[in-house]
mmCIF file with all atom_site columns, C-alpha atoms in Angstrom:
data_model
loop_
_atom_site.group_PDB
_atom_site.id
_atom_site.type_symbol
_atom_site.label_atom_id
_atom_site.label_alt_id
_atom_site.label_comp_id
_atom_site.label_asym_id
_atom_site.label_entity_id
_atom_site.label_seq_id
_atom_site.pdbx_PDB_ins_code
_atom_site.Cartn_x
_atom_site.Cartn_y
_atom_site.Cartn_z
_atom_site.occupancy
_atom_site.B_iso_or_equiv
_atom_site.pdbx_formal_charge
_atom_site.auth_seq_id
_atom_site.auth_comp_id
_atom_site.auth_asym_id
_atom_site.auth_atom_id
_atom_site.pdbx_PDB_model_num
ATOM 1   C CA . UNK V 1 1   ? 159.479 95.142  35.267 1.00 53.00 ? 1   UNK V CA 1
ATOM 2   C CA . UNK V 1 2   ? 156.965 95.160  32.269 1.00 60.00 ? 2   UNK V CA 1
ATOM 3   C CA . UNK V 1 3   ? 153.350 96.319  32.898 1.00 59.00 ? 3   UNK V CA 1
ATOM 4   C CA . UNK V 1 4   ? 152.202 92.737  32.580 1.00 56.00 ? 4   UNK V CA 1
ATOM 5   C CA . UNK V 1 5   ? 154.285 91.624  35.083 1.00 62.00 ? 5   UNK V CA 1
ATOM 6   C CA . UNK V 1 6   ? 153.266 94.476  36.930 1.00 63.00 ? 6   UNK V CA 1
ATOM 7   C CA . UNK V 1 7   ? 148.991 92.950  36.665 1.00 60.00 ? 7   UNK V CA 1
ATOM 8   C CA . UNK V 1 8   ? 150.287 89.483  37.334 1.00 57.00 ? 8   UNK V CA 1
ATOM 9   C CA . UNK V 1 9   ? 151.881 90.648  40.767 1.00 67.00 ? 9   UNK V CA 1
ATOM 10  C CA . UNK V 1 10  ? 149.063 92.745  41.847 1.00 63.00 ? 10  UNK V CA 1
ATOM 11  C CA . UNK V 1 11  ? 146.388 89.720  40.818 1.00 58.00 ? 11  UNK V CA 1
ATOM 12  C CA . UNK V 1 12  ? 148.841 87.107  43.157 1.00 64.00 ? 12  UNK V CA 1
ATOM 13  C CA . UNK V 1 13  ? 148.741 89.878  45.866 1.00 63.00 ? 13  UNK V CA 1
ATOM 14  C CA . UNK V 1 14  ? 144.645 89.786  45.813 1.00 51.00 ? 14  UNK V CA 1
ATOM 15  C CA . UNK V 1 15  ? 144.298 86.164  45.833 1.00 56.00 ? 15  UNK V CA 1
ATOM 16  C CA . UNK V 1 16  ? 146.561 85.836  48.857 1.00 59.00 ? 16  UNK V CA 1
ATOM 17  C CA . UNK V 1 17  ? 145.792 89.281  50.998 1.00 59.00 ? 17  UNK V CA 1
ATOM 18  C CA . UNK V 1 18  ? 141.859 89.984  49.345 1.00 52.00 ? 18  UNK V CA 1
ATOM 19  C CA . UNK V 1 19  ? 143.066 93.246  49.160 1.00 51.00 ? 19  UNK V CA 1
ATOM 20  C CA . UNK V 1 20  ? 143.777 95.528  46.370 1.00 48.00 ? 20  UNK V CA 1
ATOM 21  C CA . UNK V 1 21  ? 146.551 97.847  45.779 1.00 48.00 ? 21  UNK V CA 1
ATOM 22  C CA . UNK V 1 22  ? 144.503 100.911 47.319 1.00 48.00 ? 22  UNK V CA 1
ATOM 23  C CA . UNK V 1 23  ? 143.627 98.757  50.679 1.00 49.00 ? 23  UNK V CA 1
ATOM 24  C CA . UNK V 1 24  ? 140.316 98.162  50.177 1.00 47.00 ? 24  UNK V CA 1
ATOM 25  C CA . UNK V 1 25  ? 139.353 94.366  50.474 1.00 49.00 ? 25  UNK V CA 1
ATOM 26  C CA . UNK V 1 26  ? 137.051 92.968  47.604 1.00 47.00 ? 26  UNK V CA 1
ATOM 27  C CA . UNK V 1 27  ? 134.123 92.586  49.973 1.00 50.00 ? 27  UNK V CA 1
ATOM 28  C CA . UNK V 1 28  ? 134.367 95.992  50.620 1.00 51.00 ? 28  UNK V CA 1
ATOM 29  C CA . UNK V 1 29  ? 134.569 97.090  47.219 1.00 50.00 ? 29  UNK V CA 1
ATOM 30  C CA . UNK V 1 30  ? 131.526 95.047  46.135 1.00 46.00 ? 30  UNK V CA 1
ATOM 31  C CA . UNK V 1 31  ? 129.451 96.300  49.074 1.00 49.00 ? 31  UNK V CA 1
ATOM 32  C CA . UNK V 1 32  ? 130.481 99.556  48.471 1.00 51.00 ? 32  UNK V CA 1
ATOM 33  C CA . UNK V 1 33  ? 129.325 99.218  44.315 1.00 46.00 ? 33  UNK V CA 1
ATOM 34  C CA . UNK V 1 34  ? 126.160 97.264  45.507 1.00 43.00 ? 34  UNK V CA 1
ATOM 35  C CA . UNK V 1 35  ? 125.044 99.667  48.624 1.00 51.00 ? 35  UNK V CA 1
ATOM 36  C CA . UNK V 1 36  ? 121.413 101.454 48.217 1.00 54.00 ? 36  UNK V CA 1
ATOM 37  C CA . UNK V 1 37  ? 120.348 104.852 48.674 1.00 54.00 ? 37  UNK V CA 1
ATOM 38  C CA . UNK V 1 38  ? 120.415 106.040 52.592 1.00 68.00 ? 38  UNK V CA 1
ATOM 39  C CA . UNK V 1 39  ? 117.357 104.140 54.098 1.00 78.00 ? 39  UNK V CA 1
ATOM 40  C CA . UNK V 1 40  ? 116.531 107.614 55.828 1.00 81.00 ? 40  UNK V CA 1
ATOM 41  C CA . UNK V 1 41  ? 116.361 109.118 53.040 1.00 81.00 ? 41  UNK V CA 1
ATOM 42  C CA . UNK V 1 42  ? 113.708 106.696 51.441 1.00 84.00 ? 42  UNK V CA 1
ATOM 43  C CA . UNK V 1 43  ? 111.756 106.615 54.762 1.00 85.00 ? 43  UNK V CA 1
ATOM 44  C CA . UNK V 1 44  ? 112.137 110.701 54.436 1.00 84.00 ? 44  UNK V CA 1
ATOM 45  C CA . UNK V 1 45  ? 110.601 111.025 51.053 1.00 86.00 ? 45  UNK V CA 1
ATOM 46  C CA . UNK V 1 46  ? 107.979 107.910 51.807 1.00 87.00 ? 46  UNK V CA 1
ATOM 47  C CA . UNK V 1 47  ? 106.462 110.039 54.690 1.00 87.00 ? 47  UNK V CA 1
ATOM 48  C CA . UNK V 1 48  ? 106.758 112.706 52.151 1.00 87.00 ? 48  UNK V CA 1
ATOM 49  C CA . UNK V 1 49  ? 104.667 110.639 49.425 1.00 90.00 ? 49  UNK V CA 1
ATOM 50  C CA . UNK V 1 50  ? 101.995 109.714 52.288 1.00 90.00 ? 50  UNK V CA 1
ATOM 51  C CA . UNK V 1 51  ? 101.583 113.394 53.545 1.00 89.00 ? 51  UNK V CA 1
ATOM 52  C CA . UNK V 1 52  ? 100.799 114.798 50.063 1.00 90.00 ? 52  UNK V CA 1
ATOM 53  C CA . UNK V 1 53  ? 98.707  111.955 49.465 1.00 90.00 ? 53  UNK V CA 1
ATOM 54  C CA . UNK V 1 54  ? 96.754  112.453 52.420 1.00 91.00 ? 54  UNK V CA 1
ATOM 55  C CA . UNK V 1 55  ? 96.550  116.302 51.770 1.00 90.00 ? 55  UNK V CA 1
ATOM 56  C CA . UNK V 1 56  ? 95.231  115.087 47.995 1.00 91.00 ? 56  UNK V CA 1
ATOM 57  C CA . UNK V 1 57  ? 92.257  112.994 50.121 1.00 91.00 ? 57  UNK V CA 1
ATOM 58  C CA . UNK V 1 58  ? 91.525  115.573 51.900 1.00 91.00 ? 58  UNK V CA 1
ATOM 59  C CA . UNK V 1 59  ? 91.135  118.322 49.656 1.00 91.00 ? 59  UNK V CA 1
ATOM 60  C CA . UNK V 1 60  ? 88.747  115.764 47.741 1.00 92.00 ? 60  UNK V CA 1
ATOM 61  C CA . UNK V 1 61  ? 86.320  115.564 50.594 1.00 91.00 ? 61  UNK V CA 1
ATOM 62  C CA . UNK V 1 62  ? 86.109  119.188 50.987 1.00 92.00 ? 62  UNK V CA 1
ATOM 63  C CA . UNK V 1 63  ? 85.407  119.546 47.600 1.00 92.00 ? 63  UNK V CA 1
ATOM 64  C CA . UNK V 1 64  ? 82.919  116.768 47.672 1.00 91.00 ? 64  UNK V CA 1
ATOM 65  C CA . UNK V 1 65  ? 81.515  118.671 51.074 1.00 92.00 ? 65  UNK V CA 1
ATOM 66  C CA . UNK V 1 66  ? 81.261  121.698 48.909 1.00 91.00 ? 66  UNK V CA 1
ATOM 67  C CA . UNK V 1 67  ? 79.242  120.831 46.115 1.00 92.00 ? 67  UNK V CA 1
ATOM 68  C CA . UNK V 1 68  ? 76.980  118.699 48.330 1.00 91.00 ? 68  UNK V CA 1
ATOM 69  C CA . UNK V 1 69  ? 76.005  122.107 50.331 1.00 91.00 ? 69  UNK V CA 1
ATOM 70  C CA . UNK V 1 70  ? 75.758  124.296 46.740 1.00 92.00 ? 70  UNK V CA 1
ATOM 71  C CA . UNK V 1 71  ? 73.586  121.372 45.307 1.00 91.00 ? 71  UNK V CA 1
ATOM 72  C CA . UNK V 1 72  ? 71.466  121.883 48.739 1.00 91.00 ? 72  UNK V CA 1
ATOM 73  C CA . UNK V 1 73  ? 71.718  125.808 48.300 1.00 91.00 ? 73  UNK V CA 1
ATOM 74  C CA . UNK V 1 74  ? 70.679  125.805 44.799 1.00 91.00 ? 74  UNK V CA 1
ATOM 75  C CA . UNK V 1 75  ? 67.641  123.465 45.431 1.00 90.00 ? 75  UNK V CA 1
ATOM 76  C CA . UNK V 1 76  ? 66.581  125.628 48.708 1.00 88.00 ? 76  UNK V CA 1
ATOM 77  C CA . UNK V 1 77  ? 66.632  128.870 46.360 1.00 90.00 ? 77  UNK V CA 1
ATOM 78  C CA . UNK V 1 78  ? 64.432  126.798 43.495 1.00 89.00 ? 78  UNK V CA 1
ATOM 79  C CA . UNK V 1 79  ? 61.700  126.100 45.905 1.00 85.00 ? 79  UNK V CA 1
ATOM 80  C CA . UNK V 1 80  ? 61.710  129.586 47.133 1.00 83.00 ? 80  UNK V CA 1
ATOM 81  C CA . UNK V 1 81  ? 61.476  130.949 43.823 1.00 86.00 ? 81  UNK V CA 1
ATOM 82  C CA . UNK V 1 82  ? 58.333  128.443 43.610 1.00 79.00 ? 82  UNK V CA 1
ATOM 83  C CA . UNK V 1 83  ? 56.796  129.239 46.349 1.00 78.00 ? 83  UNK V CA 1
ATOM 84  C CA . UNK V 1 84  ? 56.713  133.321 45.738 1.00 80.00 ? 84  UNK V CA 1
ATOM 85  C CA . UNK V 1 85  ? 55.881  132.811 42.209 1.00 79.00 ? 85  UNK V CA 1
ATOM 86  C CA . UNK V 1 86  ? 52.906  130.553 43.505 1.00 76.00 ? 86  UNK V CA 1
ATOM 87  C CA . UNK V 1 87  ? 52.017  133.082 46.358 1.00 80.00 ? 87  UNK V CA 1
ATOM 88  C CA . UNK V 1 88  ? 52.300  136.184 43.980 1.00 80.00 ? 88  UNK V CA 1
ATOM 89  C CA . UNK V 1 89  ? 49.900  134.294 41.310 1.00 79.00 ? 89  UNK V CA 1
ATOM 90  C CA . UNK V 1 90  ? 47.225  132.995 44.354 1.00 78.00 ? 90  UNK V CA 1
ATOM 91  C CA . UNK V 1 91  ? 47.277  137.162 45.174 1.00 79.00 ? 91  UNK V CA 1
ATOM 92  C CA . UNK V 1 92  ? 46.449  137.948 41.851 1.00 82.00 ? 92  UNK V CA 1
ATOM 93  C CA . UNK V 1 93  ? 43.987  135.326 41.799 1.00 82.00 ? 93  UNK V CA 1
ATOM 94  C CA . UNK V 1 94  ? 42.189  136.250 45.360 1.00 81.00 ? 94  UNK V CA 1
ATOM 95  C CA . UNK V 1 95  ? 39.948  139.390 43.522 1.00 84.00 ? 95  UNK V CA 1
ATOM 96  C CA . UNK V 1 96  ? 38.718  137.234 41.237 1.00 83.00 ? 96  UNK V CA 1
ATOM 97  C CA . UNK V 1 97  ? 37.720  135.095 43.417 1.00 80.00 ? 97  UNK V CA 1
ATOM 98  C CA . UNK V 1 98  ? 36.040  138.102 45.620 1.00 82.00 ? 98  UNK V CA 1
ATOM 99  C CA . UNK V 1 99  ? 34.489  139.060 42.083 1.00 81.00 ? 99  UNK V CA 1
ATOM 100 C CA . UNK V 1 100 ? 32.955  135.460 41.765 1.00 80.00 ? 100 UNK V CA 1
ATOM 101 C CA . UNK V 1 101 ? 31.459  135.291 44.925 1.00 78.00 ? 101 UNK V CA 1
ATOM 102 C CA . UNK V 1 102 ? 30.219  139.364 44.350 1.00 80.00 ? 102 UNK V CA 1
ATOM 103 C CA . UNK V 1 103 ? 28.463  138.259 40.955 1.00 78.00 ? 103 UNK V CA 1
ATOM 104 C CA . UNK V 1 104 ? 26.864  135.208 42.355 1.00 76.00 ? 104 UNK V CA 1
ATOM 105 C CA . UNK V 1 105 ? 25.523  136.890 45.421 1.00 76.00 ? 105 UNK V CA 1
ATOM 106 C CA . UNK V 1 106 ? 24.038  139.795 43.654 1.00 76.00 ? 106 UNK V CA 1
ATOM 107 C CA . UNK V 1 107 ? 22.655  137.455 40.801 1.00 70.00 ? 107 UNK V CA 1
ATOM 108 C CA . UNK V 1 108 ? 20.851  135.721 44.345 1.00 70.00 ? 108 UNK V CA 1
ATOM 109 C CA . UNK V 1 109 ? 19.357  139.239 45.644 1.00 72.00 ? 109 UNK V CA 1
ATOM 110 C CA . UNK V 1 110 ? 18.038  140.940 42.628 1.00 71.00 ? 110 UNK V CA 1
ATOM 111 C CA . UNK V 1 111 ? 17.073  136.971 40.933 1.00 69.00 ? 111 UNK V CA 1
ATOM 112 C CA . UNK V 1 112 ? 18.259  137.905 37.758 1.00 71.00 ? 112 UNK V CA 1
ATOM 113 C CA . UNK V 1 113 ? 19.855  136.349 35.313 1.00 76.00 ? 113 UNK V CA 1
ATOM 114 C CA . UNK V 1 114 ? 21.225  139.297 33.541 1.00 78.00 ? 114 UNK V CA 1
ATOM 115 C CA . UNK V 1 115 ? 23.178  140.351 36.692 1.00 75.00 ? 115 UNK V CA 1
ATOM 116 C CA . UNK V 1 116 ? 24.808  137.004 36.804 1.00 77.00 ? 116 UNK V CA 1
ATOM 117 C CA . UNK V 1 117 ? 25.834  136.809 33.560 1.00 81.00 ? 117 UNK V CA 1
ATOM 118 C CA . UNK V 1 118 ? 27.446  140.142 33.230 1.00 82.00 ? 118 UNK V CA 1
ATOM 119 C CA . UNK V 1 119 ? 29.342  139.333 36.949 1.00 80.00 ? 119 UNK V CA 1
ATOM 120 C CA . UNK V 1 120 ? 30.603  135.950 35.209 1.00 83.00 ? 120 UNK V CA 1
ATOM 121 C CA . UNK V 1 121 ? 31.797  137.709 32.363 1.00 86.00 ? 121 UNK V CA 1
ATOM 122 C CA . UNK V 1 122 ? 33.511  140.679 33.745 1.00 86.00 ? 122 UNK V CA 1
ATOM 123 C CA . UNK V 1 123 ? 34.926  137.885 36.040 1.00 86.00 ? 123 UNK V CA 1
ATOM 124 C CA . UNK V 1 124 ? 36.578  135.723 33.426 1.00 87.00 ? 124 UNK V CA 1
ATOM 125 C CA . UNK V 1 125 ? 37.988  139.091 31.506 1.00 88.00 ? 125 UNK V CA 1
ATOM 126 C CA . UNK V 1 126 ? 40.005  139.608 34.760 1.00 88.00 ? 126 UNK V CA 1
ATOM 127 C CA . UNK V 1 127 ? 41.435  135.785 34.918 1.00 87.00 ? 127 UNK V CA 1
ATOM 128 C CA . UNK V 1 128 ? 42.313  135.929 31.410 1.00 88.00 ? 128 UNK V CA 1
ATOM 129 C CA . UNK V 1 129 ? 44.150  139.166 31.936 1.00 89.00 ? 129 UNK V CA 1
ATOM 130 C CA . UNK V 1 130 ? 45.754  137.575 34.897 1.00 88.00 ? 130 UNK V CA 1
ATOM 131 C CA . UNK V 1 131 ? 46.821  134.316 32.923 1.00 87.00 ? 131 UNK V CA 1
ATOM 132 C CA . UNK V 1 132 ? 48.006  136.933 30.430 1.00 88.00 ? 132 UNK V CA 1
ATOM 133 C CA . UNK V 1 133 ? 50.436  138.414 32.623 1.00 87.00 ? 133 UNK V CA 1
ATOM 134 C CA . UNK V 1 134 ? 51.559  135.535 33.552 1.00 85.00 ? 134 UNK V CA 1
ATOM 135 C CA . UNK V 1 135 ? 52.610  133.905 29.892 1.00 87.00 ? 135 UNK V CA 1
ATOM 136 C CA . UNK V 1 136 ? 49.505  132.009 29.061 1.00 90.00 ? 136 UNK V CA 1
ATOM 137 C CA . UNK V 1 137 ? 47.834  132.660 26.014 1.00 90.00 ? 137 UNK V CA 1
ATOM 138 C CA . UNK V 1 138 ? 44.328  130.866 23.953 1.00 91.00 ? 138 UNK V CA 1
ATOM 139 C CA . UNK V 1 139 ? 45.460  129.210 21.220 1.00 92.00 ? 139 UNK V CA 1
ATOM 140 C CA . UNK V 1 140 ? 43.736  130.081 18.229 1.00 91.00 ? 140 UNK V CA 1
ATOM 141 C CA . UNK V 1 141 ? 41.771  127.093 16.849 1.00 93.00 ? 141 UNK V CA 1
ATOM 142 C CA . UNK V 1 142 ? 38.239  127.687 14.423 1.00 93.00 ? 142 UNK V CA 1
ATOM 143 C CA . UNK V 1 143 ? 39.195  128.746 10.998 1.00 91.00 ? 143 UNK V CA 1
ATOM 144 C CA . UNK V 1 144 ? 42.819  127.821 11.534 1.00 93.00 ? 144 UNK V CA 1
ATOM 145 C CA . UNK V 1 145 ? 44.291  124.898 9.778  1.00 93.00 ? 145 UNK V CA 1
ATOM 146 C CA . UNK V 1 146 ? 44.971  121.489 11.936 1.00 95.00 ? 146 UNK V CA 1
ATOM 147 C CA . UNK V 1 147 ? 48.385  121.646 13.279 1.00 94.00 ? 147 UNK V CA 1
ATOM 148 C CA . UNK V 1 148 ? 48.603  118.614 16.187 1.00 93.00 ? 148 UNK V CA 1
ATOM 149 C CA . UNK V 1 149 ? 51.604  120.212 17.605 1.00 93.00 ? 149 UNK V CA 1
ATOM 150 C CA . UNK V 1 150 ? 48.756  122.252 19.210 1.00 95.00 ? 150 UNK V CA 1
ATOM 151 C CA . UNK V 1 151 ? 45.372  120.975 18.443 1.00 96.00 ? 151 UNK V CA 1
ATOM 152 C CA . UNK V 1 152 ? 43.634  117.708 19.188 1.00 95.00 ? 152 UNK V CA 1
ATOM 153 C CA . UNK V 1 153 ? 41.405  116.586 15.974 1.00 94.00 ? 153 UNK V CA 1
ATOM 154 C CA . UNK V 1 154 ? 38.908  114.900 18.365 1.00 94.00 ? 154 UNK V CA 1
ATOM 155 C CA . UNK V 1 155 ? 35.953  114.237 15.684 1.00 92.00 ? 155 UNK V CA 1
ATOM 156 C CA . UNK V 1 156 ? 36.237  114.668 12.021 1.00 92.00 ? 156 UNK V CA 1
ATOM 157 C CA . UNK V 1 157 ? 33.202  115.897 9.871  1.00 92.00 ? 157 UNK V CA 1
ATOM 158 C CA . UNK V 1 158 ? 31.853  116.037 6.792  1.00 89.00 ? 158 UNK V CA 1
ATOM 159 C CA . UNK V 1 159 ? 31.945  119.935 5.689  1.00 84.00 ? 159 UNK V CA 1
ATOM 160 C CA . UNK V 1 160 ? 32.018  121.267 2.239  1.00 83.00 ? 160 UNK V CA 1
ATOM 161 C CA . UNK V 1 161 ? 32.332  124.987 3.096  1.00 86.00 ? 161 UNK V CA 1
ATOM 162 C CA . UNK V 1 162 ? 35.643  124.723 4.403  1.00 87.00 ? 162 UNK V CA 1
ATOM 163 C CA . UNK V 1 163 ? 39.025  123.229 3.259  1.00 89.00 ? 163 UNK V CA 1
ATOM 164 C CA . UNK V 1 164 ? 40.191  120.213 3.649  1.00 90.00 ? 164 UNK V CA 1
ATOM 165 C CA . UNK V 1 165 ? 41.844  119.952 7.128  1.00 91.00 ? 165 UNK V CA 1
ATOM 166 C CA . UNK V 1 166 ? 40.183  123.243 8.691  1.00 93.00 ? 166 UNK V CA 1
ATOM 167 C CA . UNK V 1 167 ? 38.733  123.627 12.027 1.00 95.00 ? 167 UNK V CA 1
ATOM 168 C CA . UNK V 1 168 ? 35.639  123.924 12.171 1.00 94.00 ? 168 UNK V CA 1
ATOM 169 C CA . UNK V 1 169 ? 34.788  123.617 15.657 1.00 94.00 ? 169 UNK V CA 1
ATOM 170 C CA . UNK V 1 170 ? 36.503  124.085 19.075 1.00 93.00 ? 170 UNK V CA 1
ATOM 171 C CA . UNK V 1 171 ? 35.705  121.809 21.742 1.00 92.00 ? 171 UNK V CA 1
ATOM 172 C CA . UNK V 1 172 ? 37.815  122.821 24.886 1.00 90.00 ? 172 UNK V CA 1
ATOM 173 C CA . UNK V 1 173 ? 40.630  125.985 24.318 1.00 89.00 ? 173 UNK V CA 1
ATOM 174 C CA . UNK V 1 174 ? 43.854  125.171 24.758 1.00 91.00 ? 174 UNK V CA 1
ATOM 175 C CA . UNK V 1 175 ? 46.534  127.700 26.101 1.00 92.00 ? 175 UNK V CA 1
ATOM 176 C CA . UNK V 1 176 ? 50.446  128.211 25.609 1.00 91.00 ? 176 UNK V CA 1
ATOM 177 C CA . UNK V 1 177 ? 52.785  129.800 28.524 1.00 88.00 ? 177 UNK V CA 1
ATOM 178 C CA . UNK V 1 178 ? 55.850  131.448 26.727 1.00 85.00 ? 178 UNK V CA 1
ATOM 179 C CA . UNK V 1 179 ? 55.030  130.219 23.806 1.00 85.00 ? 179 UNK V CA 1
ATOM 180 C CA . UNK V 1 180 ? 54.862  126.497 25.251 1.00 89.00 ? 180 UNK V CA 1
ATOM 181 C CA . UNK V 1 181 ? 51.608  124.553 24.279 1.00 92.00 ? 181 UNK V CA 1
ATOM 182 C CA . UNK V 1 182 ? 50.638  123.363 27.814 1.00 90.00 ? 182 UNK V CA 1
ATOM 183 C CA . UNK V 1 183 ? 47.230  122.204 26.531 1.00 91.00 ? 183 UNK V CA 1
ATOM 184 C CA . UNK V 1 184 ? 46.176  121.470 23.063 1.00 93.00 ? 184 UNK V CA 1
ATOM 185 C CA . UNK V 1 185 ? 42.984  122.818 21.472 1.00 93.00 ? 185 UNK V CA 1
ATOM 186 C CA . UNK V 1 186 ? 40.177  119.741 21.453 1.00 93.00 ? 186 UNK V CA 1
ATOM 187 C CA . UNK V 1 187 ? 38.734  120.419 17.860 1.00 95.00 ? 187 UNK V CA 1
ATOM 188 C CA . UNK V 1 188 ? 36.458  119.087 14.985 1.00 95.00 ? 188 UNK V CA 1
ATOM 189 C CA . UNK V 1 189 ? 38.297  119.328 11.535 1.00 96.00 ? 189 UNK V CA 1
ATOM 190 C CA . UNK V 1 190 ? 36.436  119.360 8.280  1.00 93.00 ? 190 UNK V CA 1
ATOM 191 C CA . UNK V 1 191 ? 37.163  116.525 5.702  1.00 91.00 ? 191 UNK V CA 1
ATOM 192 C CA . UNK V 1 192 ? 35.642  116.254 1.928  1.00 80.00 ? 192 UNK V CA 1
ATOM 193 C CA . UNK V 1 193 ? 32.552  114.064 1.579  1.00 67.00 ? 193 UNK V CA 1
ATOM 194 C CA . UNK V 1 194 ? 34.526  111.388 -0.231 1.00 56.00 ? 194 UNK V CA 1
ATOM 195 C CA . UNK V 1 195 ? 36.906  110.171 2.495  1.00 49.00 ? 195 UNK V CA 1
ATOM 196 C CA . UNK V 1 196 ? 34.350  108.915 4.060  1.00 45.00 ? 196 UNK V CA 1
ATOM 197 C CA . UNK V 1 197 ? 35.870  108.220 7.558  1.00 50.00 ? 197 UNK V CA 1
ATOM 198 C CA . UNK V 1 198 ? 34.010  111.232 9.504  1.00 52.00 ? 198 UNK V CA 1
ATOM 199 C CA . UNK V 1 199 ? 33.300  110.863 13.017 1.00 56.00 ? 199 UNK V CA 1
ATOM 200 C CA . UNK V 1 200 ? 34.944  110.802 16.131 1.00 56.00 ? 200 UNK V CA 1
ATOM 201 C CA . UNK V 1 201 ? 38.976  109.868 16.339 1.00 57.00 ? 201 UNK V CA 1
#
């Protein structure tokens, strides 16, 4: 028997038993090519999935948690550091304080205005040194050429004995801390006679 006879036998045994040569019906065979992966298995790595997930969330919260409570930390420890930097300065300040209240007494005992005025000014020496400790510093104004990064040109006059744009006059100091203008100078700066806009800003 030829090999084609041999196919056309096997295909007329199929169509009238459903089963091929090796005994397995064609249902069986299609089920077996179309079957998925164990459901078990699926459910198995599905839990799997969720678990890590929910270890993921988690781990996200405690992280969250944990930055809430340094953020808390760190602003606890700023307004500590404020509040001895403030008490350390209000010690420093107390004397002086003492010293005003020394100078003004004696000045109302002995009725002289000579007493007073050297208690003042032996008063102020020791708050300047104090600011000076601390940073803060006069900015240097009369004779100095306008800069307004740190002086205010409140008035303008007419002054021919000084250049054009010099200071001739401070009105209220102004002070740096670390180097920081915290308070510009409040001057009067010279101008020629012929610009002819001198006066107050």
């Amino acid at each position: 028997m030829t090999r084609r006879s041999e196919e056309l036998d096997e295909l007329e045994q199929v169509e009238q038993t459903g089963q091929t040569r090796e005994g397995l019906s064609t249902e069986d065979t299609l089920e077996d090519a179309a079957s998925p992966a164990d459901s078990s298995d699926l459910l198995a790595q599905l839990e799997a999935e969720r678990a890590r997930a929910e270890e993921e969330h988690q781990r996200y919260l405690r992280a969250l948690a944990d930055f809430a409570n340094y953020k808390k930390r760190v602003a606890e420890q700023e307004a500590r550091a404020r509040q001895f930097a403030t008490r350390e300065l209000v010690l420093k300040i107390l004397p002086i304080i003492d010293d005003f209240e020394r100078a003004l007494s004696s000045a109302e005992e002995s009725q002289s205005f000579e007493a007073l005025r050297d208690g003042l000014v032996m008063t102020l020496r020791k708050l300047m040194s104090v600011l000076e400790s601390e940073g803060v510093q006069p900015i240097e104004a009369v004779g100095r050429e306008f800069d307004p990064s740190m002086h205010e040109a409140v008035m303008r006059v007419e002054d021919s004995e000084h250049p054009e744009n010099t200071i001739v006059h401070e009105l209220q100091k102004g002070y740096t801390l670390a180097s920081e203008v915290i308070r510009p100078s409040r001057v009067s700066v010279a101008v020629s006679g012929s610009s002819g806009d001198a006066g107050e800003e």
